[in-house]
PDB file of C-alpha atoms in Angstrom:
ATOM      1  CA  UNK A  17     112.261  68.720  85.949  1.00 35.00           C
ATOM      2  CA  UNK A  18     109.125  67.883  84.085  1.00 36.00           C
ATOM      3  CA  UNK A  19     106.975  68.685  87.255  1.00 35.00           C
ATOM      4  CA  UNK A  20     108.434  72.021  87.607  1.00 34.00           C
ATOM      5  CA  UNK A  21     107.691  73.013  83.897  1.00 35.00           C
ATOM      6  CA  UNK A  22     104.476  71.693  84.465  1.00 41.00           C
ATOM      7  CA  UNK A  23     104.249  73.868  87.423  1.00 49.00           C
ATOM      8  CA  UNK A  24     105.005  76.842  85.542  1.00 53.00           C
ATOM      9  CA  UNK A  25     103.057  76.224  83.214  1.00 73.00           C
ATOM     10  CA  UNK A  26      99.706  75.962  84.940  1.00 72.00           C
ATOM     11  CA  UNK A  27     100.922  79.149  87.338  1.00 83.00           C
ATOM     12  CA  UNK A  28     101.627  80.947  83.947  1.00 89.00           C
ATOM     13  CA  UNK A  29      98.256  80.416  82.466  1.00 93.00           C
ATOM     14  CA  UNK A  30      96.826  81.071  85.933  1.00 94.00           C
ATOM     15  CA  UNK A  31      97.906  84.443  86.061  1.00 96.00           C
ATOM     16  CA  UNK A  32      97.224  85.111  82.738  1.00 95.00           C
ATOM     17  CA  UNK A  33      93.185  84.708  83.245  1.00 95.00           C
ATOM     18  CA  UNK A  34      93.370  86.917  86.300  1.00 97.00           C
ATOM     19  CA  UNK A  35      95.108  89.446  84.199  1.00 97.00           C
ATOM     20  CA  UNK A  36      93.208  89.298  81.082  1.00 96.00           C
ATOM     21  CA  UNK A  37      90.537  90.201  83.391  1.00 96.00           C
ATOM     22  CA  UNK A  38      92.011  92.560  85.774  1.00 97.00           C
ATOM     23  CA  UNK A  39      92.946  94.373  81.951  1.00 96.00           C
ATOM     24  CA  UNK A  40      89.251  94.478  81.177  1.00 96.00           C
ATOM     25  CA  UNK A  41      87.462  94.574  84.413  1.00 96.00           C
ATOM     26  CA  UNK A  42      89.729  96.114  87.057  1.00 97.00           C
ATOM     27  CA  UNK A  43      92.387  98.284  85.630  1.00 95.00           C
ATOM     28  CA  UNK A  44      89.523 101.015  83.870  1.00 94.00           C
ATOM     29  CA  UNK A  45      88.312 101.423  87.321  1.00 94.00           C
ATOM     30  CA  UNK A  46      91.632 102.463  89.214  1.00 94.00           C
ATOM     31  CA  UNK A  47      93.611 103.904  86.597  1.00 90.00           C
ATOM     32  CA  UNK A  48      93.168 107.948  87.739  1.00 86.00           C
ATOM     33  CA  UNK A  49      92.890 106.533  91.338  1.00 89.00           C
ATOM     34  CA  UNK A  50      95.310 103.514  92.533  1.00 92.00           C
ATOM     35  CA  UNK A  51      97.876 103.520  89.607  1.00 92.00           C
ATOM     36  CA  UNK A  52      98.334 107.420  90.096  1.00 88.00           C
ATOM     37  CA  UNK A  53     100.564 105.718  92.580  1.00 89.00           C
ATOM     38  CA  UNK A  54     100.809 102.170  92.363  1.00 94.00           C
ATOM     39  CA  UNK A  55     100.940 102.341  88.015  1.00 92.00           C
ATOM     40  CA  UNK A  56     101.964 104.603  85.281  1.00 85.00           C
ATOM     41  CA  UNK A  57     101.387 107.790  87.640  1.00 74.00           C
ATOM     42  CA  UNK A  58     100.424 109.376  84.863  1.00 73.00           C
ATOM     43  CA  UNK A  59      97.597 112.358  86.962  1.00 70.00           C
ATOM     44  CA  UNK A  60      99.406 115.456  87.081  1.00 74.00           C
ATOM     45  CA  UNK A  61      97.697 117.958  89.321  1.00 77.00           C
ATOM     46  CA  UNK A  62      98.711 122.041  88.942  1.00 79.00           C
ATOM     47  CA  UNK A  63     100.160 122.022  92.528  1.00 80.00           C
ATOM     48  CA  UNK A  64     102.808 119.626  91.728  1.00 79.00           C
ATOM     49  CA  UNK A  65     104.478 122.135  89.872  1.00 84.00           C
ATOM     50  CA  UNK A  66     105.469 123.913  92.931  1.00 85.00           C
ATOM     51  CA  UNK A  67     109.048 122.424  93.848  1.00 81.00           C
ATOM     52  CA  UNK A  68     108.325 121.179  97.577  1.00 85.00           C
ATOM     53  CA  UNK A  69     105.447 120.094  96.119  1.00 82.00           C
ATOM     54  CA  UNK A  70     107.144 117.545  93.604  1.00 83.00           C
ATOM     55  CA  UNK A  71     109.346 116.320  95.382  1.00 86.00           C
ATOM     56  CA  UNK A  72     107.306 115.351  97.849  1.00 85.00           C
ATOM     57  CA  UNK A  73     104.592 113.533  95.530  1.00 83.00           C
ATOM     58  CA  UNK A  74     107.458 112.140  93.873  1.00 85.00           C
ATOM     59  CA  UNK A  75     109.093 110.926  97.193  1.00 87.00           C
ATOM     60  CA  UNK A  76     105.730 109.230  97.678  1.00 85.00           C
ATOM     61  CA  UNK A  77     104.995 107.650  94.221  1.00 87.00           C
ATOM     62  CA  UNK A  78     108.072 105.802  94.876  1.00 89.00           C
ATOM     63  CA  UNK A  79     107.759 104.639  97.822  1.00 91.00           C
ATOM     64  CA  UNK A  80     104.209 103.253  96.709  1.00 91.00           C
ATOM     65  CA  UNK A  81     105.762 101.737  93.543  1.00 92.00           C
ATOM     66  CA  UNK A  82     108.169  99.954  95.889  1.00 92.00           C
ATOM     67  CA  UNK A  83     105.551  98.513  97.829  1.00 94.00           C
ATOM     68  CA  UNK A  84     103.156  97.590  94.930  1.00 96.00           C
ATOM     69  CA  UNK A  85     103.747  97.826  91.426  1.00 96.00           C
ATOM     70  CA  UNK A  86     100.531  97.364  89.303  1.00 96.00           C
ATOM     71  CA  UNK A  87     101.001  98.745  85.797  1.00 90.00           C
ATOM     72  CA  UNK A  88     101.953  95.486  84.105  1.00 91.00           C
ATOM     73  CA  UNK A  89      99.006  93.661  84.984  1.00 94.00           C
ATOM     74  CA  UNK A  90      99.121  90.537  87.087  1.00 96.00           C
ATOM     75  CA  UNK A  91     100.853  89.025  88.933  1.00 96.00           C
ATOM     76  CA  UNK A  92     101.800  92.383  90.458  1.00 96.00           C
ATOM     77  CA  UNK A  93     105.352  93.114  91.332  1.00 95.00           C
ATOM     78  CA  UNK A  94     105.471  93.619  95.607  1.00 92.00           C
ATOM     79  CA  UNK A  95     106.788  91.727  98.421  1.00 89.00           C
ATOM     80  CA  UNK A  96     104.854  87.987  99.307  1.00 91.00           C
ATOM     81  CA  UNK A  97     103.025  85.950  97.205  1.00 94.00           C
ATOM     82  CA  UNK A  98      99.865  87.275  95.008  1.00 96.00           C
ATOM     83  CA  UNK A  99      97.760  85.898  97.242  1.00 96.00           C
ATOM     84  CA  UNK A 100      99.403  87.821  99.728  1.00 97.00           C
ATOM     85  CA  UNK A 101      99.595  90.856  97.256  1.00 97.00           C
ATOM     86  CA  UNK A 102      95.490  90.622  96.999  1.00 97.00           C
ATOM     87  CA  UNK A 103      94.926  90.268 100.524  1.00 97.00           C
ATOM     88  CA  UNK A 104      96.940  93.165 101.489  1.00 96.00           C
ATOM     89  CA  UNK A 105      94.772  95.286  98.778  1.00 97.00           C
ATOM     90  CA  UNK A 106      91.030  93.847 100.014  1.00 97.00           C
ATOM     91  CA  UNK A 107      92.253  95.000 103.362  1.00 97.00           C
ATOM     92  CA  UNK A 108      93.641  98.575 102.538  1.00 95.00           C
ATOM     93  CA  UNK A 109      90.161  99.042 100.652  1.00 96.00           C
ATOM     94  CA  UNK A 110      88.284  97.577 103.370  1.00 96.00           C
ATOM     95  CA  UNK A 111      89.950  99.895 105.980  1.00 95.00           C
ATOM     96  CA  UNK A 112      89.436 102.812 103.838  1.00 91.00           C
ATOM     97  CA  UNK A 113      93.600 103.258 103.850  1.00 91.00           C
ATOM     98  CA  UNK A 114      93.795 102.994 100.377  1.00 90.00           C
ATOM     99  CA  UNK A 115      93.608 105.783  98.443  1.00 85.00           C
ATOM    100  CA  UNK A 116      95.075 107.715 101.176  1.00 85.00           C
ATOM    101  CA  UNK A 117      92.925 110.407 103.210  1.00 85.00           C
ATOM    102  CA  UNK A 118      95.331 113.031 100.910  1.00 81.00           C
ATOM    103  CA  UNK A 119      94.402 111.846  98.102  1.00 81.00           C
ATOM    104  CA  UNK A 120      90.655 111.936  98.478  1.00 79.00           C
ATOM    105  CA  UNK A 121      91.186 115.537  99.720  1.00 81.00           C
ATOM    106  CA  UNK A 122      92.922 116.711  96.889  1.00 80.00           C
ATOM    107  CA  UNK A 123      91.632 114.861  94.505  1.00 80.00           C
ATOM    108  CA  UNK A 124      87.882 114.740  94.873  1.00 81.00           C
ATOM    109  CA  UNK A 125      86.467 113.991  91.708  1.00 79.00           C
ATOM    110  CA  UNK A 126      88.238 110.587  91.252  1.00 81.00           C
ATOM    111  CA  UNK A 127      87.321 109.190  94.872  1.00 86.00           C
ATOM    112  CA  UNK A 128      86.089 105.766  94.558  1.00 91.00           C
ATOM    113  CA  UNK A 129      82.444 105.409  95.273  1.00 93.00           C
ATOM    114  CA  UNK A 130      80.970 102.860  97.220  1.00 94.00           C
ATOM    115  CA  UNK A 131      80.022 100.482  94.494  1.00 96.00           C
ATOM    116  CA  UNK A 132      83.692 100.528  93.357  1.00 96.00           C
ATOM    117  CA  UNK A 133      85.066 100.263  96.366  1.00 96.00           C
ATOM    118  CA  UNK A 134      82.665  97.215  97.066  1.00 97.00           C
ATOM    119  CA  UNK A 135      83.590  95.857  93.699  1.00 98.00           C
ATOM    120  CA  UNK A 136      87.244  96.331  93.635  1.00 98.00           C
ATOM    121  CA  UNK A 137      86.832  94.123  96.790  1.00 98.00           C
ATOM    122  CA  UNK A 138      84.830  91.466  95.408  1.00 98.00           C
ATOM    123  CA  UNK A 139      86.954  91.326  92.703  1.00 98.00           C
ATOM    124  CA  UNK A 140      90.266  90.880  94.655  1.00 98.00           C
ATOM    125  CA  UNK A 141      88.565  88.562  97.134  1.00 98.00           C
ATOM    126  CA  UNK A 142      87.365  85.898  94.326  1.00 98.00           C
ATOM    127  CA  UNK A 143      91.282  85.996  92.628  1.00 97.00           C
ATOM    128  CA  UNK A 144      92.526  85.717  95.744  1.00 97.00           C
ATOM    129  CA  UNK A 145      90.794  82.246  96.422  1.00 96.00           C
ATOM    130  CA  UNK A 146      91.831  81.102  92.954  1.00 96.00           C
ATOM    131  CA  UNK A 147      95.313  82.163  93.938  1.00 96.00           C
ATOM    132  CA  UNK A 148      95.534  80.143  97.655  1.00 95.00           C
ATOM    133  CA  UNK A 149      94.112  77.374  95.306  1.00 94.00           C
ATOM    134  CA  UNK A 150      96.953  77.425  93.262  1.00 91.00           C
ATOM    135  CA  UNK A 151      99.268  78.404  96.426  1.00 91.00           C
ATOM    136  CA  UNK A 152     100.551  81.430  94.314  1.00 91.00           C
TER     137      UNK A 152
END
């Protein structure tokens, strides 16, 4: 029993200096973008006030919340292991599938440039070694 508290323990304070710094680092960058989806959801647009409209944004939202949930910070509630989790988010960004081709129409002013992209990236990348390390 000892090893598995000790276990827990080191996973719990792993996790908790990736999140400090997603909190600080990574979160700022992708709040209007990825956790308009993945997060709080919190952008409201004028068109989703037409019915269809909702529904179907909603529809989506929680679909995307099923798949990844991001808004309480890391680790990140989805399907696999965190290591998994970041993997599956370098490769959306790196295959331009995340944010969707909709939302970049739509929504413009909040794409993320290059240097975010290539940051966000980095970022995930790096945390995701720590997390194999750790076999998290």
């Amino acid at each position: 029993m000892g090893n598995l508290s000790t276990t827990y323990g080191a996973e719990t304070q792993v996790f908790k200096v990736i999140n400090d710094k997603y909190l600080s680092q990574i979160k700022p960058l992708i709040t209007n973008t990825c956790l308009s989806c993945h997060g709080e959801g919190k952008l409201s647009p004028w068109y989703r006030n037409f019915p269809f409209v909702r529904g179907y944004i909603d529809n989506h939202i929680s679909r995307a919340k099923e798949k990844l949930e991001m808004s309480q910070g890391v680790p990140f509630k989805g399907k696999g292991k965190q290591s998994d989790i970041f993997w599956s988010i370098t490769q959306s960004l790196e295959n331009d599938r995340m944010p969707p081709f909709n939302f970049n129409i739509m929504h413009r002013d909040l794409k993320l440039s290059n240097v975010t992209k290539l940051k966000l990236i980095n970022w995930f990348k790096q945390k995701r070694l720590i997390l194999l390390k750790e076999d998290l």
